[in-house]
mmCIF file with all atom_site columns, C-alpha atoms in Angstrom:
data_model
loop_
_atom_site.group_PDB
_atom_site.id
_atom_site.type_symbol
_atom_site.label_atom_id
_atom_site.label_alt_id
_atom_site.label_comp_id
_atom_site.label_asym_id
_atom_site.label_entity_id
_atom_site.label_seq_id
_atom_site.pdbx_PDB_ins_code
_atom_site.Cartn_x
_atom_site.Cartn_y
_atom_site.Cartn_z
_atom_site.occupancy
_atom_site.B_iso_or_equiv
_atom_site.pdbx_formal_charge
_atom_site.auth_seq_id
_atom_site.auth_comp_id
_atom_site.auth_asym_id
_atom_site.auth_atom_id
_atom_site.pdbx_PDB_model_num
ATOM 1   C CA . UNK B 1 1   ? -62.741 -10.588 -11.762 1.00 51.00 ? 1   UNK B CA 1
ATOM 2   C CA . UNK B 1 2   ? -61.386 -13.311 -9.056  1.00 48.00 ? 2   UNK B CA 1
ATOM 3   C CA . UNK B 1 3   ? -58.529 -13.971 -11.607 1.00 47.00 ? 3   UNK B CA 1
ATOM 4   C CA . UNK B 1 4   ? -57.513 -10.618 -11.868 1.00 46.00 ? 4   UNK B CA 1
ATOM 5   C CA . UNK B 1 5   ? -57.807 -9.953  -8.116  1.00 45.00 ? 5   UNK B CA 1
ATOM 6   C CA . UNK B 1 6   ? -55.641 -13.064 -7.414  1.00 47.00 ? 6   UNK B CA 1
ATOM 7   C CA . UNK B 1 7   ? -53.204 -12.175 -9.815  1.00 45.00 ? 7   UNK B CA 1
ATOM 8   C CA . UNK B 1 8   ? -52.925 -8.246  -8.455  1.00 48.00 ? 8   UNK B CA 1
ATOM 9   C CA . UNK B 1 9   ? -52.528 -10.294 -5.014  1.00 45.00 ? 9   UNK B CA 1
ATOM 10  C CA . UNK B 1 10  ? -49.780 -12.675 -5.807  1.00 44.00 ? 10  UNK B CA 1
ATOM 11  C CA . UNK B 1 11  ? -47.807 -9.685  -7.863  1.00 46.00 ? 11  UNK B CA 1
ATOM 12  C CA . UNK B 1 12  ? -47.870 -8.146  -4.588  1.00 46.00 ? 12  UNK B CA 1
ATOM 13  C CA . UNK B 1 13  ? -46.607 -10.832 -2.601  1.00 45.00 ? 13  UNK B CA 1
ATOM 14  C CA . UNK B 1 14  ? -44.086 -11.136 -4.985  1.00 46.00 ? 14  UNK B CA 1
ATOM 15  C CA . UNK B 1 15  ? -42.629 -7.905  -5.157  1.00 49.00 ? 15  UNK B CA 1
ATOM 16  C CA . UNK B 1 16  ? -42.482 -7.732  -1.137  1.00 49.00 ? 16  UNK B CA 1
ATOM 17  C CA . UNK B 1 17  ? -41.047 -11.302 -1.320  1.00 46.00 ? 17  UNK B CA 1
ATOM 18  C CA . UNK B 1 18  ? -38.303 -9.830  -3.803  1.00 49.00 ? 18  UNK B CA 1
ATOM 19  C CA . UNK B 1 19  ? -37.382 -6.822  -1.661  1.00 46.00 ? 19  UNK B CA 1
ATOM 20  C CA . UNK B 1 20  ? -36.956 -9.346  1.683   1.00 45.00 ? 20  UNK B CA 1
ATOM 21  C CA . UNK B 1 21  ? -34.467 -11.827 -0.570  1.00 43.00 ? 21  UNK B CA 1
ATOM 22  C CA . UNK B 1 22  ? -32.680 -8.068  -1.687  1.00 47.00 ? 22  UNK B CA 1
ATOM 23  C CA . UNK B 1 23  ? -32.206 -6.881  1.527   1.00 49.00 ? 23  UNK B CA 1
ATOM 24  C CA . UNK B 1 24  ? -31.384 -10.557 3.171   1.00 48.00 ? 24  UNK B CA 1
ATOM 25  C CA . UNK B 1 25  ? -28.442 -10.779 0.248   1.00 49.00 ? 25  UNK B CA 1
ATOM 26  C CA . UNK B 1 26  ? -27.015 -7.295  0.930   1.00 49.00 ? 26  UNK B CA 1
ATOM 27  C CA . UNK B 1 27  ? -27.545 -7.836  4.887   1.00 47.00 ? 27  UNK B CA 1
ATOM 28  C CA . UNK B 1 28  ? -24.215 -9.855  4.918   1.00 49.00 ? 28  UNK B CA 1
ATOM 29  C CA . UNK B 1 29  ? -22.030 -7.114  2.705   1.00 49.00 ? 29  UNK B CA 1
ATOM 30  C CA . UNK B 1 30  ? -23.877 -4.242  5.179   1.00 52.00 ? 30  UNK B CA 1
ATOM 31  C CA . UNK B 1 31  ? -22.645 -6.139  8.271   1.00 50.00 ? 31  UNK B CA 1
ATOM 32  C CA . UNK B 1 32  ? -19.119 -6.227  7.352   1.00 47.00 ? 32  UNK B CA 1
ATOM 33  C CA . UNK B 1 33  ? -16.491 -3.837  8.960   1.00 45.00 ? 33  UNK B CA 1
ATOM 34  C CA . UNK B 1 34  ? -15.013 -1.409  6.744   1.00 48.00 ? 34  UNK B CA 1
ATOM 35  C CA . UNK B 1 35  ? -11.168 -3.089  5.509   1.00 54.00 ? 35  UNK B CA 1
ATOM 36  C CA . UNK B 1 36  ? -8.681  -1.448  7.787   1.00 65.00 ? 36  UNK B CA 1
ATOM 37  C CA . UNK B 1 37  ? -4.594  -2.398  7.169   1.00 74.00 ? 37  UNK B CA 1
ATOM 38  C CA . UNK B 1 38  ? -1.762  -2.753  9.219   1.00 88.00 ? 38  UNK B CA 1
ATOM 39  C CA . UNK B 1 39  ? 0.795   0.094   8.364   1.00 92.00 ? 39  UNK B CA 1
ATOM 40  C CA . UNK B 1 40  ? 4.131   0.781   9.723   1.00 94.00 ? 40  UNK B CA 1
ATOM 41  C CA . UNK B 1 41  ? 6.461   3.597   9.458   1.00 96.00 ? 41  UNK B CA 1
ATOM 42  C CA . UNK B 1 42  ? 10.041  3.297   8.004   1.00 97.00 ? 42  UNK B CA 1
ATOM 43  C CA . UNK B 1 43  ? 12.158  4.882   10.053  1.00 96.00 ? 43  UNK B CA 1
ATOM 44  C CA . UNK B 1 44  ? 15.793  5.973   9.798   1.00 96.00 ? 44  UNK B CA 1
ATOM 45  C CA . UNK B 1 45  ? 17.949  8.123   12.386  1.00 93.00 ? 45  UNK B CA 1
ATOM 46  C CA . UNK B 1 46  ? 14.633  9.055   14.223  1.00 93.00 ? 46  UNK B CA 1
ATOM 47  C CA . UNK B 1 47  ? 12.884  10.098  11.263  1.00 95.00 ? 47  UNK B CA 1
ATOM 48  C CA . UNK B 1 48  ? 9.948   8.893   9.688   1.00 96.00 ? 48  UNK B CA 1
ATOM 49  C CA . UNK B 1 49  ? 10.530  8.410   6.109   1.00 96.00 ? 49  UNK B CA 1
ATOM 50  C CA . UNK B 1 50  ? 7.228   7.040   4.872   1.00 95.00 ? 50  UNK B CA 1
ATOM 51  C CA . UNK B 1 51  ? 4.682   4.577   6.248   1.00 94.00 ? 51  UNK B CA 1
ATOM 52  C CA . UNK B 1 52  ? 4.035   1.412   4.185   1.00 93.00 ? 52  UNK B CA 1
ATOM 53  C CA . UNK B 1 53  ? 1.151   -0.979  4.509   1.00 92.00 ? 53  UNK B CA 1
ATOM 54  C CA . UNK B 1 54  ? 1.418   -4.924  4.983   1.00 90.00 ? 54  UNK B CA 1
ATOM 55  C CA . UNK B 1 55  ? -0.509  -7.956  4.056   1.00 85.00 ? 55  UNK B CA 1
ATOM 56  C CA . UNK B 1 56  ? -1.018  -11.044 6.364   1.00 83.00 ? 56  UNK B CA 1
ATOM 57  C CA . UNK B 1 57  ? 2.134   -12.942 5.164   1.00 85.00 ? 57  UNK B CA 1
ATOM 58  C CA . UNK B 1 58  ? 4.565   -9.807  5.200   1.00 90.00 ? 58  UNK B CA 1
ATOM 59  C CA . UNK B 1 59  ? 2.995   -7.406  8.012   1.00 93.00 ? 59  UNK B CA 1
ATOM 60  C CA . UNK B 1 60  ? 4.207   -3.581  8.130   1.00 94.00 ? 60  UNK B CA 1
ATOM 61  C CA . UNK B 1 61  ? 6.707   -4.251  10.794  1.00 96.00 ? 61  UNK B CA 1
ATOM 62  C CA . UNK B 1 62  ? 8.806   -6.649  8.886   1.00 95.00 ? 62  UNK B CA 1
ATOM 63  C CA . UNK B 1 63  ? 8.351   -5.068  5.977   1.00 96.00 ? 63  UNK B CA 1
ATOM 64  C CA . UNK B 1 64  ? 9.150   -1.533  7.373   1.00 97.00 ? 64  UNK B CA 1
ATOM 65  C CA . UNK B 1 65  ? 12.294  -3.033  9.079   1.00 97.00 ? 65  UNK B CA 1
ATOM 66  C CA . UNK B 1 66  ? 13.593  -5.011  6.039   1.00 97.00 ? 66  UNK B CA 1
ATOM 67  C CA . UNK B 1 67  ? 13.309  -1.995  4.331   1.00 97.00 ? 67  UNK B CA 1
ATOM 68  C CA . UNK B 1 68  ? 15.071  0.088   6.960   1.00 98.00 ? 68  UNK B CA 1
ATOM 69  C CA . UNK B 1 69  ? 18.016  -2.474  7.176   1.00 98.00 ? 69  UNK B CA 1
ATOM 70  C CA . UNK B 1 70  ? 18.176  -1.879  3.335   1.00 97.00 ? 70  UNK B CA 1
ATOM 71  C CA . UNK B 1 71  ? 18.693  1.511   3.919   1.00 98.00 ? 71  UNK B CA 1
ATOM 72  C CA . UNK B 1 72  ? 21.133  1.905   6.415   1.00 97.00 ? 72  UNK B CA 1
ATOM 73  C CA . UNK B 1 73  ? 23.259  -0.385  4.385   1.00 97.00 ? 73  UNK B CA 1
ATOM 74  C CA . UNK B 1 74  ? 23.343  1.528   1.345   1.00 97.00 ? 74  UNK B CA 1
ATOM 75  C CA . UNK B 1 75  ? 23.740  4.323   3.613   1.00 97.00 ? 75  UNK B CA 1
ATOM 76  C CA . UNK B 1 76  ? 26.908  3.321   5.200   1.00 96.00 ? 76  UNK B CA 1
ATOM 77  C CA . UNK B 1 77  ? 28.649  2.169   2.557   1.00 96.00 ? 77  UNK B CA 1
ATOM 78  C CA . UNK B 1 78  ? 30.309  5.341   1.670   1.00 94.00 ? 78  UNK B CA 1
ATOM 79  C CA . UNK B 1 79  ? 31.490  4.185   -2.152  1.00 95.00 ? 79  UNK B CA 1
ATOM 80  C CA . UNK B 1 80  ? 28.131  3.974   -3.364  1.00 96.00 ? 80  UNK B CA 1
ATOM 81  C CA . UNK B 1 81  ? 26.404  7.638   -4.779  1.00 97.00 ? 81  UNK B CA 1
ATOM 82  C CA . UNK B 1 82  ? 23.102  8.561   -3.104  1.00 97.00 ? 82  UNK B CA 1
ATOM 83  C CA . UNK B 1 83  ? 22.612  10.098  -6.432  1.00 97.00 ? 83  UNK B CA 1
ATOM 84  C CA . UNK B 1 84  ? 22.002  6.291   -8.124  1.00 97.00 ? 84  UNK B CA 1
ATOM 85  C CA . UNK B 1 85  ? 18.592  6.173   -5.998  1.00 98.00 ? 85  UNK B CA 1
ATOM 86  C CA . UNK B 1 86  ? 16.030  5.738   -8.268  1.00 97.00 ? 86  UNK B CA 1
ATOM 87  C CA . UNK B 1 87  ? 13.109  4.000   -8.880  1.00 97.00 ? 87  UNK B CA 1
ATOM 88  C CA . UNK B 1 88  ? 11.927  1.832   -12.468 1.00 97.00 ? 88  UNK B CA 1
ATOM 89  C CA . UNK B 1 89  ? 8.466   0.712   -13.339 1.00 97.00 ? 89  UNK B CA 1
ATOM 90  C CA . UNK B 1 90  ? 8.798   -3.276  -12.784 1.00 96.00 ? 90  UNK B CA 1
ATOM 91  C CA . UNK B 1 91  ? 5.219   -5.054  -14.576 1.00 95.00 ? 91  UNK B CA 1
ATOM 92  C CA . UNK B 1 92  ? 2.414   -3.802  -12.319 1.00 95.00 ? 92  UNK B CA 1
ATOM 93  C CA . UNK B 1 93  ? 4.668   -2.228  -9.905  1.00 96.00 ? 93  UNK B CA 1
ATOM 94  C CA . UNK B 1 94  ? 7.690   -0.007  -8.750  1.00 98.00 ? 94  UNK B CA 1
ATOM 95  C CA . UNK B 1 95  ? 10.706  -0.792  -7.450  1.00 97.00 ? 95  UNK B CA 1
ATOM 96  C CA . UNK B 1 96  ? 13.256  1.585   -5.530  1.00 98.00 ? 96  UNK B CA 1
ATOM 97  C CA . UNK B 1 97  ? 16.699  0.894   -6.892  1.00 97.00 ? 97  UNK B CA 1
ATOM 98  C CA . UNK B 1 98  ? 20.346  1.627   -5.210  1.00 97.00 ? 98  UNK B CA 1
ATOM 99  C CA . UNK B 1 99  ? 22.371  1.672   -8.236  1.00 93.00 ? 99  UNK B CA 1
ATOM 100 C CA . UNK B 1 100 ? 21.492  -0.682  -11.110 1.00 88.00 ? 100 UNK B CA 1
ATOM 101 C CA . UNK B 1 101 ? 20.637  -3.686  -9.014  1.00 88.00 ? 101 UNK B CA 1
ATOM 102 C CA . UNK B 1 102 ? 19.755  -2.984  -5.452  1.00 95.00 ? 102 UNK B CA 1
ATOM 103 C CA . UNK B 1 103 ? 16.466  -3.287  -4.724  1.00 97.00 ? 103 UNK B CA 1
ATOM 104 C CA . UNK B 1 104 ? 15.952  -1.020  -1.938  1.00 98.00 ? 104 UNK B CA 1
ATOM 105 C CA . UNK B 1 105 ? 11.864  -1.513  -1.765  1.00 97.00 ? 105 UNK B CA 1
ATOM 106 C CA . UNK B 1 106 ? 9.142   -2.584  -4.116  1.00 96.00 ? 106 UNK B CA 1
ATOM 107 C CA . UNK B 1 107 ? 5.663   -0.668  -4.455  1.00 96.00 ? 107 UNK B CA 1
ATOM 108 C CA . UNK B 1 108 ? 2.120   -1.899  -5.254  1.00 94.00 ? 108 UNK B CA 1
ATOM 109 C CA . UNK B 1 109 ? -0.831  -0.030  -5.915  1.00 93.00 ? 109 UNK B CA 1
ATOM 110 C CA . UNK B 1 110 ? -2.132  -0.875  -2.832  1.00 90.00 ? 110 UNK B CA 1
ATOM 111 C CA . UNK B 1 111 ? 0.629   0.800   -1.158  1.00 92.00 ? 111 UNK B CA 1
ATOM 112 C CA . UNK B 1 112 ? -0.463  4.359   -3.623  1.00 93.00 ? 112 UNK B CA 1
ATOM 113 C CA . UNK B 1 113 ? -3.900  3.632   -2.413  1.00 90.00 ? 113 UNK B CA 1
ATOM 114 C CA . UNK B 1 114 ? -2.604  4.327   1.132   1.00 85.00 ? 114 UNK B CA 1
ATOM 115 C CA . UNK B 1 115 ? -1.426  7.633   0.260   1.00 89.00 ? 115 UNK B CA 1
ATOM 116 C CA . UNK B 1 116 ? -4.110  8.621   -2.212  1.00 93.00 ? 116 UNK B CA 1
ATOM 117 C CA . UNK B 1 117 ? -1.955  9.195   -4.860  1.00 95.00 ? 117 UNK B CA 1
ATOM 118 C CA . UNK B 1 118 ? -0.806  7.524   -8.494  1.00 97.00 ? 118 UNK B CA 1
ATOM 119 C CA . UNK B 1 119 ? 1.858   4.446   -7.846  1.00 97.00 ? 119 UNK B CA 1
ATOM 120 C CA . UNK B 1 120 ? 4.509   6.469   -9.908  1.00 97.00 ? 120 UNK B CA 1
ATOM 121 C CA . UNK B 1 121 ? 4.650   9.482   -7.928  1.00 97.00 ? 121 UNK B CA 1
ATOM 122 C CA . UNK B 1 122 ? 5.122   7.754   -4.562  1.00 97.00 ? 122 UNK B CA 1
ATOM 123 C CA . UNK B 1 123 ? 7.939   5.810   -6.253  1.00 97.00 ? 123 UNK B CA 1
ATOM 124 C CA . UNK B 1 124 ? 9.232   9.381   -6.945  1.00 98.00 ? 124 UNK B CA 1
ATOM 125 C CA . UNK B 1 125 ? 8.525   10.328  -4.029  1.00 97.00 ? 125 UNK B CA 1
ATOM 126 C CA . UNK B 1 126 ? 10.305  7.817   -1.603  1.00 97.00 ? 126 UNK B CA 1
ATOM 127 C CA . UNK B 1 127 ? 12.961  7.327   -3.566  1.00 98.00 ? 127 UNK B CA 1
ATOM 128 C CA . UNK B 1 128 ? 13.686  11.470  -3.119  1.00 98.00 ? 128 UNK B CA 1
ATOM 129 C CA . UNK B 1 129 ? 13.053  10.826  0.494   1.00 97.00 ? 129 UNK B CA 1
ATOM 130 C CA . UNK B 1 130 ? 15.506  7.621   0.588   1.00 98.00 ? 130 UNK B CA 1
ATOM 131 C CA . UNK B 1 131 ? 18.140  9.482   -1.346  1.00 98.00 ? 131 UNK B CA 1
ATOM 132 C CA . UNK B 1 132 ? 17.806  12.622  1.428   1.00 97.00 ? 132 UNK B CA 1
ATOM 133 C CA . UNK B 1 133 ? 17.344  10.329  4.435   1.00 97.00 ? 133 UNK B CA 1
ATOM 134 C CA . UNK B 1 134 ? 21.184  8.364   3.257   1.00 97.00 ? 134 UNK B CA 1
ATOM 135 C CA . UNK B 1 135 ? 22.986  12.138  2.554   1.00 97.00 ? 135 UNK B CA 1
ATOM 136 C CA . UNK B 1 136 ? 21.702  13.206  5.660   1.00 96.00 ? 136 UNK B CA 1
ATOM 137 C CA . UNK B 1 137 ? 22.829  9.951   7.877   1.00 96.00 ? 137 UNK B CA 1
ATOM 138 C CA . UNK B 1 138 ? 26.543  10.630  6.280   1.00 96.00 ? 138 UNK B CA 1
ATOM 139 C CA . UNK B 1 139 ? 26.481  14.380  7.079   1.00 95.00 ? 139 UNK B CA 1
ATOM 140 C CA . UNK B 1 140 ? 25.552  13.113  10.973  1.00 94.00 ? 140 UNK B CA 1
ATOM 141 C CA . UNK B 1 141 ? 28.284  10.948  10.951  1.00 92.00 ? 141 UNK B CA 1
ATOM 142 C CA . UNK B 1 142 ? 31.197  13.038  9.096   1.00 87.00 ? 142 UNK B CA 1
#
């Protein structure tokens, strides 16, 4: 009788042992602050194309800038087609193309994550927006 009374007493000592260690090792993950990112919008002639997200060694800004500078060239050089905007599954990614070798901007999932939607479909879906925003910077200036 004492053996089964210490055994019934260590079980239980044992399972509230257990749930202290569980809660202890998901404490930590609990405590954390939900992952927030640095975005940026990409902005041409006072319009905001799109907003892209950064990582700690290329934040937003730069990256929304380089990208911007990208686009104003391709949309002042008036020999070149807006047409030839496109974009071409690259590996695990996307990349917007000016023509057959331009690479206006390249997209990660991380980036479709932002928006919510599948990786191809925001490469469709800047690269409409690109084409638009370089059309519409030559009709302001014609």
């Amino acid at each position: 009788m004492q053996k089964i009374s210490i055994s019934i007493l260590l079980l239980a000592l044992l399972s509230i042992s257990g749930e202290s260690f569980a809660q202890s090792e998901s404490a930590p993950e609990q405590s954390r602050p939900p992952a927030t990112f640095e975005t940026s919008p990409v902005i041409v002639d006072g319009e905001t194309l799109f907003s892209i997200r950064g990582v700690s060694s290329f934040p937003a800004k730069a990256r929304a800038k380089r990208i911007r500078n990208r686009i104003l060239a391709v949309a002042r050089d008036e020999t070149f087609n807006p047409a030839d905007i496109r974009f071409a599954a690259v590996g695990d990614h996307y990349e917007v193309l000016a023509g057959t070798d331009t690479v206006l901007m390249q997209l990660f999932s991380a980036d479709a994550e932002l928006e919510a939607i599948p990786l191809a479909l925001l490469a469709e879906t800047i690269s409409l927006r690109i084409r638009g925003s370089v059309t519409d910077y030559r009709e302001d200036r014609s």
